[in-house]
Coordinates of C-alpha atoms in Angstrom, one line a residue:
X1 CA 8.7 -25.8 51.9
X2 CA 5.6 -24.3 50.3
X3 CA 4.4 -25.5 47.0
X4 CA 2.4 -23.3 44.7
X5 CA -0.5 -24.9 42.9
X6 CA -0.1 -25.0 39.2
X7 CA -2.8 -23.0 37.5
X8 CA -4.4 -24.5 34.5
X9 CA -3.9 -22.5 31.4
X10 CA -7.0 -21.0 29.9
X11 CA -8.0 -20.3 26.3
X12 CA -10.0 -17.3 25.2
X13 CA -13.5 -18.0 23.9
X14 CA -15.5 -15.5 22.0
X15 CA -19.1 -16.0 23.2
X16 CA -21.8 -14.6 20.9
X17 CA -25.5 -14.3 21.2
X18 CA -28.1 -14.2 18.5
X19 CA -28.1 -10.6 17.3
X20 CA -30.9 -9.1 15.3
X21 CA -30.0 -5.6 13.9
X22 CA -33.7 -4.8 13.7
X23 CA -34.3 -5.3 17.4
X24 CA -30.9 -5.3 19.1
X25 CA -30.8 -6.5 22.8
X26 CA -31.2 -3.7 25.2
X27 CA -30.1 -5.6 28.3
X28 CA -26.7 -6.9 29.1
X29 CA -26.4 -10.7 29.2
X30 CA -24.5 -12.3 32.1
X31 CA -22.9 -15.7 31.4
X32 CA -22.1 -17.1 34.8
X33 CA -18.8 -18.8 35.8
X34 CA -19.0 -22.5 35.3
X35 CA -21.0 -22.4 32.1
X36 CA -20.3 -25.3 29.8
X37 CA -19.8 -25.1 26.1
X38 CA -19.7 -28.2 24.0
X39 CA -17.9 -28.8 20.7
X40 CA -20.1 -29.3 17.7
X41 CA -17.2 -30.8 15.8
X42 CA -14.8 -29.4 13.3
X43 CA -16.8 -27.5 10.7
X44 CA -14.4 -28.5 8.0
X45 CA -14.2 -32.2 9.0
X46 CA -16.0 -34.3 6.3
X47 CA -15.8 -37.5 8.4
X48 CA -17.4 -36.0 11.6
X49 CA -20.8 -37.6 10.7
X50 CA -19.1 -41.0 10.4
X51 CA -16.5 -41.0 13.1
X52 CA -18.8 -39.7 15.9
X53 CA -16.2 -37.1 17.0
X54 CA -18.8 -34.4 17.5
X55 CA -19.3 -33.3 21.1
X56 CA -15.7 -34.5 21.9
X57 CA -14.5 -31.3 23.7
X58 CA -16.0 -29.4 26.6
X59 CA -15.0 -25.9 27.8
X60 CA -15.9 -24.3 31.1
X61 CA -16.0 -20.5 31.7
X62 CA -13.6 -19.5 34.4
X63 CA -15.4 -16.3 35.6
X64 CA -18.6 -14.4 35.0
X65 CA -18.8 -12.8 31.6
X66 CA -21.0 -9.9 30.6
X67 CA -22.1 -9.3 27.0
X68 CA -22.9 -5.6 27.1
X69 CA -26.2 -4.3 25.7
X70 CA -26.2 -3.5 22.0
X71 CA -23.2 -5.9 21.6
X72 CA -23.3 -9.4 20.1
X73 CA -20.1 -10.9 21.6
X74 CA -17.7 -10.9 24.5
X75 CA -14.4 -12.6 25.3
X76 CA -14.0 -14.9 28.2
X77 CA -11.3 -17.2 29.6
X78 CA -12.2 -20.9 29.5
X79 CA -10.5 -24.1 30.5
X80 CA -10.8 -27.6 29.0
X81 CA -12.8 -29.9 31.2
X82 CA -13.3 -32.7 28.7
X83 CA -13.1 -36.4 29.5
X84 CA -12.3 -37.2 25.9
X85 CA -8.9 -37.8 24.4
X86 CA -8.9 -34.3 23.0
X87 CA -7.0 -32.1 25.6
X88 CA -6.1 -29.1 23.5
X89 CA -7.8 -26.6 21.3
X90 CA -6.7 -23.7 19.0
X91 CA -8.2 -21.2 16.7
X92 CA -6.8 -23.2 13.8
X93 CA -9.0 -26.2 14.7
X94 CA -12.0 -24.2 13.4
X95 CA -14.3 -25.6 16.1
X96 CA -17.6 -24.2 17.1
X97 CA -19.0 -24.4 20.6
X98 CA -22.6 -24.2 21.9
X99 CA -23.9 -23.5 25.3
X100 CA -24.6 -26.7 27.2
X101 CA -25.7 -25.6 30.7
X102 CA -24.0 -25.1 34.0
X103 CA -21.4 -27.3 35.8
X104 CA -23.6 -26.9 38.9
X105 CA -26.2 -29.6 38.4
X106 CA -28.1 -29.2 41.6
X107 CA -27.8 -25.4 42.1
X108 CA -27.8 -24.2 38.5
X109 CA -28.1 -20.5 38.2
X110 CA -31.3 -19.0 36.7
X111 CA -30.8 -18.3 33.1
X112 CA -32.7 -16.5 30.4
X113 CA -33.8 -18.1 27.2
X114 CA -31.2 -16.0 25.5
X115 CA -28.4 -17.9 27.1
X116 CA -29.4 -21.2 25.5
X117 CA -28.6 -19.7 22.0
X118 CA -25.0 -18.8 22.8
X119 CA -22.2 -20.0 20.5
X120 CA -18.5 -19.6 20.8
X121 CA -15.2 -19.7 18.9
X122 CA -11.7 -20.1 20.3
X123 CA -9.5 -17.1 19.7
X124 CA -6.1 -18.6 20.8
X125 CA -4.8 -21.9 22.1
X126 CA -4.9 -23.9 25.3
X127 CA -2.9 -27.1 25.8

């Protein structure tokens, strides 16, 4: 009897770069698979400064994502790889994510300075 591995569900993250309308980016920006995005905490949580819940959730991109030239954002599937008690995220949580590096610590892909300014917002839900 063959068993099929259960695929983890992925959420959709809208990744955005800094976009200046005076000098829009001419090159496409590649966000490699395995890029980590960390939670900056709920933007509407008045107790975040006191409870220390910031940085409680970590997302990892499932595949390579390209933000086309002259565009500010692109959608990408992500999965939760957090070791915290938070194991789900939805658009209603109003969380903001920032780029936090690669999951490949020893063989991290070369990245431009532009990649370090990436932010993200969840568009749907992942359990």
